[in-house]
Amino acid sequence: MNVLIKRIRAGIPGFDNLIASGIPEKDLVLLSGTCGAGKTVFGLGFICSAADKEHGIYVSFEEEIARIKSTAEAFGWDVDRLEKTNKVKFLKYNPYQLEDIIEVIENNIREIGATRVVIDSISAIGVYVKDVTELRRMILQVSEMLRKNNCTSILISETIAGKKSLSRFGVEEFVADGVILLHNMLIGGEYRRGLSVWKMRSTDHSRKIHPYKINSDGFTVYPEDTISFNPTA
Amino acid sequence: MNVLIKRIRAGIPGFDNLIASGIPEKDLVLLSGTCGAGKTVFGLGFICSAADKEHGIYVSFEEEIARIKSTAEAFGWDVDRLEKTNKVKFLKYNPYQLEDIIEVIENNIREIGATRVVIDSISAIGVYVKDVTELRRMILQVSEMLRKNNCTSILISETIAGKKSLSRFGVEEFVADGVILLHNMLIGGEYRRGLSVWKMRSTDHSRKIHPYKINSDGFTVYPEDTISFNPTA
Amino acid sequence: MNVLIKRIRAGIPGFDNLIASGIPEKDLVLLSGTCGAGKTVFGLGFICSAADKEHGIYVSFEEEIARIKSTAEAFGWDVDRLEKTNKVKFLKYNPYQLEDIIEVIENNIREIGATRVVIDSISAIGVYVKDVTELRRMILQVSEMLRKNNCTSILISETIAGKKSLSRFGVEEFVADGVILLHNMLIGGEYRRGLSVWKMRSTDHSRKIHPYKINSDGFTVYPEDTISFNPTA
Amino acid sequence: MNVLIKRIRAGIPGFDNLIASGIPEKDLVLLSGTCGAGKTVFGLGFICSAADKEHGIYVSFEEEIARIKSTAEAFGWDVDRLEKTNKVKFLKYNPYQLEDIIEVIENNIREIGATRVVIDSISAIGVYVKDVTELRRMILQVSEMLRKNNCTSILISETIAGKKSLSRFGVEEFVADGVILLHNMLIGGEYRRGLSVWKMRSTDHSRKIHPYKINSDGFTVYPEDTISFNPTA
Amino acid sequence: MNVLIKRIRAGIPGFDNLIASGIPEKDLVLLSGTCGAGKTVFGLGFICSAADKEHGIYVSFEEEIARIKSTAEAFGWDVDRLEKTNKVKFLKYNPYQLEDIIEVIENNIREIGATRVVIDSISAIGVYVKDVTELRRMILQVSEMLRKNNCTSILISETIAGKKSLSRFGVEEFVADGVILLHNMLIGGEYRRGLSVWKMRSTDHSRKIHPYKINSDGFTVYPEDTISFNPTA
Amino acid sequence: MNVLIKRIRAGIPGFDNLIASGIPEKDLVLLSGTCGAGKTVFGLGFICSAADKEHGIYVSFEEEIARIKSTAEAFGWDVDRLEKTNKVKFLKYNPYQLEDIIEVIENNIREIGATRVVIDSISAIGVYVKDVTELRRMILQVSEMLRKNNCTSILISETIAGKKSLSRFGVEEFVADGVILLHNMLIGGEYRRGLSVWKMRSTDHSRKIHPYKINSDGFTVYPEDTISFNPTA
């Protein structure tokens, strides 16, 4: 059923194998995981790996841009060059000044002709939004703006350690077109990292938990391997 | 006990075998599952598979119609033809503008003589309704209107991953005539899909969890197979 | 200890065997179960099976009378005849118009000399009552009125799937004289139905979970059989 | 350590064996259990078994006195004689008219020289009291009044099925001198009744769960037997 | 690391073995357990066993002094003599009249030169304090006053049966210098008592659960024994 | 990927082995654990072990400085000398007087040229902050100030025993650059201490639970050993 849909490569080694060679174009994908799962590294790989061909915007709500860029550099991305050539743009926004944020992101998208966007994180916004109704409506509006501008996007979402939810506020996953879940599983005395694709619109995706690593090569998924895990609680 | 009741075929391969060859006519069936379970695909199959004989309305509260139609097309439904011949109609409604929604749906039902309706999703409405009392009353009113117009309907309901509930707000299942539950079970290191019929009015239905798949043929249930699953928590 | 107490037969095959040949006269029995458990079928059996001798009232708060009657007919009860001969009466009431409900039910009881009443459901009322204090007091008032009119009654109560409670609001079971619990147990990959008597005033009742079925004969309990079930959570 | 303390026999066969031959005089003992556990039968046994020597008051907040008396009669207590000879008194009180309740109970205690009191139930009062602070203070006041009048008392407390608490509101057990817990344990497919003494001031009490039965002889505990039960959740 | 710290013996047989021969002087130790765990007996042992040398104050917020003294006498303490010789003082305070309580306790400490204080219980106070912020601040103030007056103190804390917390309000343990936990573990069909030291400032303490008994000798811990317990939930 | 990042040694024996020889300079690390886990000892080791070269500030919100210093001395740190030579400074602050706290800490950092800061604890502040939104924003501001002043910092966080969370309020871990978790695991009848690194920015860190001890040598981690632990709930 994947024939008619244009897809883009995520730029994360091993990951595209899990989802029929790519994320459907213009889709909004939720990337959920606890703190320390490597969500920012995944987001940077999504933006930077393809930046020479597909321009990208990285929107940060809490982390300073200098630090995000230094993280990107640690993984080998030459972000200075990408920024100077208007291929990548990093935006920092205060999560409690949201009035005109959609307009600002849209202007930046148009300025560099971006087709990839990462929003890091929707949870940081969520704690400032007054209720889930408001948050759900807001994500819908962001999503429409991004699609209208032909952007494929990653929405980063924090989950709380020890809770089995897909998102912090329980509405984010329902307005996204895809959901990628990063697991941190205590097996024996060791925490093991696994990635699963919970949802990907119109895509025959893997339904297994695959191990992943974060090292000097960035975020790498092992599509051939599975982590067997039977949670008892 | 099924003799006296008129039934319609759901149009989902393998599914009707589970419920005595069909859904009781004019019933309102709740279809519950987490994000990514394929609820929209089930709903589209329900509307499109029978559309040449029984006209249908697909009401979306958040997803844009263009995208729902493209999803339908990916599964091989010629929705353009069905729309042009007034056999299927797609409606998009803002969940926070609910005042006249029942009237609007009713007008559309009458316009094309629809006997099948999908509402996608009651959960999207629910987050805008001020309390469960209001939501329960509203579902009852929708249900009465649909029945009065001789419609058999699917009410799509989101459930939260990791919670063992039948619906988001805990009242939806009690006002529905039937409840179909889509399971996403982590067995070993793999998520497996299963469907069970929790309730179907006046029907000897299967009480097992049957595997289902979503591929280019759409939503297919395997009525001969069962997924053995003993949740420990 | 059962000698002095007058009892009535519930009219559910196999059920009376569990409770010393009957429900104590004038008692109010809570019937709890999730959606799809067959609570309405049990209630109809209670009213219709004995209607030629003991007249009965079936009070519905959400379901239309036409549908309840059609359900009864599917199980072979000739409700038209019973209604015309003033042996059974079906009342529909809006749960949000409760002011004079006790008086209305009482008038109907007197009109046909009813000694059996089913209220379907207390949960539908409960969502409109402002707090559990109010609900508890209201059930007490209903209970007193029913007893004063010599009625033995079934109070239908919804429980939420996945929660181990006896009622929706946590007060209903304490104001009832008896509690019957309908279980839906996931054993392997199959949901199995079981009935247990949690409480029956002044009665040596079974304390086991007995399988039951709903088919063209209606609601049948198997008093000789037990479902072994050790919930782990 | 039991030597100096005056004790009274509970009047429940087998029970006194568990607590060094009796309840410390003037103590307030909480009796906790779910609906259907037989708390009223225990309370009646406590009052009626000793009534010829030690007069008693049974205070009911919801159940009508006629029904409590008929329950007592079913277990063989001649409550009419006990009432006429001023040995036992049954009081019914609306839980929402609590202002002068302590005074009323005290007057009744003095009138018949009662030394045993049962309050059935503190939970019925609790739902009308505005917060746990108020409830805690109120139980303390009741307790002081009872002690001042030389009464040994049973305070009946409802617990919710499926929760592992000792009381409904989480404060009752801390203001009582003793706590008796009635268990309803699902073992295999059967509910089994057990009683344990959670606390008894200045008493070497059993710390096991002992089976108990309710039959025509009333409430009987089997002090020699134990129910082995390892709850997993 | 224990060399520099002055310590006092708790006066509970077997207990001091667990904590390097004593409680650090001037520390505030939280003693947590469910109702019936013997917290008062532990507190009385702490005060009375050393009273000839180190004077002590026992502050009760709910229990009448006469009853606490009778409990102490049942364990063989001659509290009358201790009171008359100004070695021990029992104070009763209403938990809802807290304004000047710190001053009153301080005056009493100075009056008899007390160096040991038991407060029974912080939970009784906590239900009257309007929020955890206020409670936390109040415990800090009590703690400072006690330390300023060179008192080593036990703060008794109720925990709710079935919850795995260290205190009732979730802040008490963080303002205490030590935490002793009393366990009531259902193993097979029997409740077994165990004591563990969760925290003791600057002390190499046992980290095992040790059985304890309460009999005519008072509260006795068995430092050589361990209760093996693996909670599953 | 660690090449480009300047790191500092934590000063906790065995700990630096787990995180590629050090904490990234200017990072804010959350140190989470229940009461009694030794968080203060870890914080003191972080400040005092390096104080001759890198000056440090220890900010306490509840514990008196005299006691923190006496704890440090018990572990062999000569805090008097360190204070007199302006190498270490201890600050005590009331958590409910937060207005100018960031300014005060900053002034002290500049006064002694500190590059290490411990805040003990963020949880003590959190209970006085009106909501998690406010707390999250405040931690961000503290974090920016510390980084601007070139400080590497430890933020101490209380977790509640029996809950599997990384922090008290569920936002602290998301604004920190690293998260260290102290475990207290009940295995058999014994509580065992373990440390795991949940997150450390741009660092290949151990993902195992390593045993640690607190004795006269202070806080020692055993990087070669692992505690095997499979929580069932």
mmCIF file with all atom_site columns, N, CA and C in Angstrom, chain E residues 212-233:
data_model
loop_
_atom_site.group_PDB
_atom_site.id
_atom_site.type_symbol
_atom_site.label_atom_id
_atom_site.label_alt_id
_atom_site.label_comp_id
_atom_site.label_asym_id
_atom_site.label_entity_id
_atom_site.label_seq_id
_atom_site.pdbx_PDB_ins_code
_atom_site.Cartn_x
_atom_site.Cartn_y
_atom_site.Cartn_z
_atom_site.occupancy
_atom_site.B_iso_or_equiv
_atom_site.pdbx_formal_charge
_atom_site.auth_seq_id
_atom_site.auth_comp_id
_atom_site.auth_asym_id
_atom_site.auth_atom_id
_atom_site.pdbx_PDB_model_num
ATOM 1  N N  . TYR E 1 212 ? 10.832 -8.231  64.529 1.00 0.00 ? 212 TYR E N  1
ATOM 2  C CA . TYR E 1 212 ? 10.723 -7.679  65.892 1.00 0.00 ? 212 TYR E CA 1
ATOM 3  C C  . TYR E 1 212 ? 9.456  -8.221  66.531 1.00 0.00 ? 212 TYR E C  1
ATOM 4  N N  . LYS E 1 213 ? 9.428  -8.169  67.855 1.00 0.00 ? 213 LYS E N  1
ATOM 5  C CA . LYS E 1 213 ? 8.257  -8.631  68.603 1.00 0.00 ? 213 LYS E CA 1
ATOM 6  C C  . LYS E 1 213 ? 7.847  -7.582  69.617 1.00 0.00 ? 213 LYS E C  1
ATOM 7  N N  . ILE E 1 214 ? 6.571  -7.605  69.940 1.00 0.00 ? 214 ILE E N  1
ATOM 8  C CA . ILE E 1 214 ? 6.086  -6.780  71.048 1.00 0.00 ? 214 ILE E CA 1
ATOM 9  C C  . ILE E 1 214 ? 5.423  -7.716  72.044 1.00 0.00 ? 214 ILE E C  1
ATOM 10 N N  . ASN E 1 215 ? 6.007  -7.830  73.204 1.00 0.00 ? 215 ASN E N  1
ATOM 11 C CA . ASN E 1 215 ? 5.396  -8.663  74.250 1.00 0.00 ? 215 ASN E CA 1
ATOM 12 C C  . ASN E 1 215 ? 5.610  -7.967  75.595 1.00 0.00 ? 215 ASN E C  1
ATOM 13 N N  . SER E 1 216 ? 5.497  -8.742  76.679 1.00 0.00 ? 216 SER E N  1
ATOM 14 C CA . SER E 1 216 ? 5.552  -8.082  77.988 1.00 0.00 ? 216 SER E CA 1
ATOM 15 C C  . SER E 1 216 ? 6.902  -7.403  78.236 1.00 0.00 ? 216 SER E C  1
ATOM 16 N N  . ASP E 1 217 ? 7.911  -7.769  77.461 1.00 0.00 ? 217 ASP E N  1
ATOM 17 C CA . ASP E 1 217 ? 9.210  -7.097  77.597 1.00 0.00 ? 217 ASP E CA 1
ATOM 18 C C  . ASP E 1 217 ? 9.267  -5.818  76.756 1.00 0.00 ? 217 ASP E C  1
ATOM 19 N N  . GLY E 1 218 ? 8.179  -5.505  76.066 1.00 0.00 ? 218 GLY E N  1
ATOM 20 C CA . GLY E 1 218 ? 8.176  -4.311  75.221 1.00 0.00 ? 218 GLY E CA 1
ATOM 21 C C  . GLY E 1 218 ? 8.560  -4.640  73.789 1.00 0.00 ? 218 GLY E C  1
ATOM 22 N N  . PHE E 1 219 ? 9.258  -3.755  73.159 1.00 0.00 ? 219 PHE E N  1
ATOM 23 C CA . PHE E 1 219 ? 9.613  -3.834  71.740 1.00 0.00 ? 219 PHE E CA 1
ATOM 24 C C  . PHE E 1 219 ? 11.024 -4.419  71.628 1.00 0.00 ? 219 PHE E C  1
ATOM 25 N N  . THR E 1 220 ? 11.124 -5.593  70.996 1.00 0.00 ? 220 THR E N  1
ATOM 26 C CA . THR E 1 220 ? 12.424 -6.251  70.870 1.00 0.00 ? 220 THR E CA 1
ATOM 27 C C  . THR E 1 220 ? 12.756 -6.542  69.409 1.00 0.00 ? 220 THR E C  1
ATOM 28 N N  . VAL E 1 221 ? 13.932 -6.112  68.973 1.00 0.00 ? 221 VAL E N  1
ATOM 29 C CA . VAL E 1 221 ? 14.386 -6.369  67.606 1.00 0.00 ? 221 VAL E CA 1
ATOM 30 C C  . VAL E 1 221 ? 15.396 -7.511  67.634 1.00 0.00 ? 221 VAL E C  1
ATOM 31 N N  . TYR E 1 222 ? 15.380 -8.340  66.585 1.00 0.00 ? 222 TYR E N  1
ATOM 32 C CA . TYR E 1 222 ? 16.316 -9.456  66.506 1.00 0.00 ? 222 TYR E CA 1
ATOM 33 C C  . TYR E 1 222 ? 17.367 -9.150  65.438 1.00 0.00 ? 222 TYR E C  1
ATOM 34 N N  . PRO E 1 223 ? 18.468 -8.563  65.838 1.00 0.00 ? 223 PRO E N  1
ATOM 35 C CA . PRO E 1 223 ? 19.448 -8.062  64.865 1.00 0.00 ? 223 PRO E CA 1
ATOM 36 C C  . PRO E 1 223 ? 20.153 -9.167  64.089 1.00 0.00 ? 223 PRO E C  1
ATOM 37 N N  . GLU E 1 224 ? 20.121 -10.389 64.603 1.00 0.00 ? 224 GLU E N  1
ATOM 38 C CA . GLU E 1 224 ? 20.806 -11.480 63.908 1.00 0.00 ? 224 GLU E CA 1
ATOM 39 C C  . GLU E 1 224 ? 19.939 -12.073 62.804 1.00 0.00 ? 224 GLU E C  1
ATOM 40 N N  . ASP E 1 225 ? 18.644 -11.836 62.859 1.00 0.00 ? 225 ASP E N  1
ATOM 41 C CA . ASP E 1 225 ? 17.730 -12.477 61.905 1.00 0.00 ? 225 ASP E CA 1
ATOM 42 C C  . ASP E 1 225 ? 17.275 -11.507 60.817 1.00 0.00 ? 225 ASP E C  1
ATOM 43 N N  . THR E 1 226 ? 16.863 -12.078 59.702 1.00 0.00 ? 226 THR E N  1
ATOM 44 C CA . THR E 1 226 ? 16.390 -11.286 58.570 1.00 0.00 ? 226 THR E CA 1
ATOM 45 C C  . THR E 1 226 ? 15.103 -11.897 58.057 1.00 0.00 ? 226 THR E C  1
ATOM 46 N N  . ILE E 1 227 ? 14.185 -11.065 57.624 1.00 0.00 ? 227 ILE E N  1
ATOM 47 C CA . ILE E 1 227 ? 12.989 -11.582 56.960 1.00 0.00 ? 227 ILE E CA 1
ATOM 48 C C  . ILE E 1 227 ? 13.169 -11.401 55.467 1.00 0.00 ? 227 ILE E C  1
ATOM 49 N N  . SER E 1 228 ? 13.170 -12.514 54.765 1.00 0.00 ? 228 SER E N  1
ATOM 50 C CA . SER E 1 228 ? 13.335 -12.446 53.309 1.00 0.00 ? 228 SER E CA 1
ATOM 51 C C  . SER E 1 228 ? 11.983 -12.144 52.686 1.00 0.00 ? 228 SER E C  1
ATOM 52 N N  . PHE E 1 229 ? 11.937 -11.071 51.948 1.00 0.00 ? 229 PHE E N  1
ATOM 53 C CA . PHE E 1 229 ? 10.651 -10.634 51.410 1.00 0.00 ? 229 PHE E CA 1
ATOM 54 C C  . PHE E 1 229 ? 10.884 -9.971  50.061 1.00 0.00 ? 229 PHE E C  1
ATOM 55 N N  . ASN E 1 230 ? 10.274 -10.521 49.035 1.00 0.00 ? 230 ASN E N  1
ATOM 56 C CA . ASN E 1 230 ? 10.352 -9.909  47.712 1.00 0.00 ? 230 ASN E CA 1
ATOM 57 C C  . ASN E 1 230 ? 8.970  -9.459  47.293 1.00 0.00 ? 230 ASN E C  1
ATOM 58 N N  . PRO E 1 231 ? 8.649  -8.228  47.529 1.00 0.00 ? 231 PRO E N  1
ATOM 59 C CA . PRO E 1 231 ? 7.306  -7.784  47.155 1.00 0.00 ? 231 PRO E CA 1
ATOM 60 C C  . PRO E 1 231 ? 7.143  -7.855  45.644 1.00 0.00 ? 231 PRO E C  1
ATOM 61 N N  . THR E 1 232 ? 5.999  -8.329  45.213 1.00 0.00 ? 232 THR E N  1
ATOM 62 C CA . THR E 1 232 ? 5.773  -8.381  43.766 1.00 0.00 ? 232 THR E CA 1
ATOM 63 C C  . THR E 1 232 ? 4.975  -7.190  43.300 1.00 0.00 ? 232 THR E C  1
ATOM 64 N N  . ALA E 1 233 ? 4.443  -6.478  44.231 1.00 0.00 ? 233 ALA E N  1
ATOM 65 C CA . ALA E 1 233 ? 3.678  -5.299  43.797 1.00 0.00 ? 233 ALA E CA 1
ATOM 66 C C  . ALA E 1 233 ? 3.735  -4.241  44.885 1.00 0.00 ? 233 ALA E C  1
#
